[in-house]
Amino acid sequence: MTSQIPTRDAALALLKKYNTSESLIKHAFAVEAVMRYMAGKYSEDKDTWGIVGLIHDLDYERFPDQHCKKTEEILKENDWPKDLIRAVVSHGWGICTDVKPESTMEKVLFAVDELTGLVATSALVRPSKSVMDMKAKSVKKKWKDKRFAAGVDRSIIQKGADMLGVELGDLITDTIMGMREVAVEIGLKGDD
């Protein structure tokens, strides 16, 4: 018997059980939105992909030194489907796990996790403070400045784009488009 895919409400409740940081919750919403957007592009289930994006950093606030490993334990305890647990764990490939992204969903999560942070940081230094008027070109300019958003590992983003067989600019555009769907919730709608 396979486990049932949790509802978004259940996933959000679990996320908030382990996370109180506003920035981590906004990050979860951003990754969820991009995953939903990308699921549409790949003709996959938006709800499933979105839930994986929402929950991917479940353990990060309380167990940063056990990132991904603790999430795996928590999701198993909550009877999550094995493929969703694997997808979540694979986003830490080469950093904190040895689970290599193989499915398209896993590769997308791996690629966009760090990228949402770079897009968000790039948006905040724009006059509009918004993703609504942002283009990939703006993010690519910031990409070159290694001091800007220094915590974002650009090699992971590039590796993710390569695994997906997409151009970096296209991946950035898709990430921006996904983030626009939750611009208000993540504080990147701008002043209007």
mmCIF file of C-alpha atoms in Angstrom, residues 18 72-80:
data_model
loop_
_atom_site.group_PDB
_atom_site.id
_atom_site.type_symbol
_atom_site.label_atom_id
_atom_site.label_comp_id
_atom_site.label_asym_id
_atom_site.label_seq_id
_atom_site.Cartn_x
_atom_site.Cartn_y
_atom_site.Cartn_z
ATOM 1 C CA TYR A 18 8.972 23.067 12.925
ATOM 2 C CA GLU A 72 13.355 12.369 6.105
ATOM 3 C CA GLU A 73 12.679 11.064 9.648
ATOM 4 C CA ILE A 74 9.802 13.481 10.236
ATOM 5 C CA LEU A 75 8.130 12.725 6.907
ATOM 6 C CA LYS A 76 8.459 8.963 7.456
ATOM 7 C CA GLU A 77 6.873 9.355 10.905
ATOM 8 C CA ASN A 78 4.014 11.224 9.222
ATOM 9 C CA ASP A 79 3.580 8.469 6.601
ATOM 10 C CA TRP A 80 4.516 10.561 3.587
#
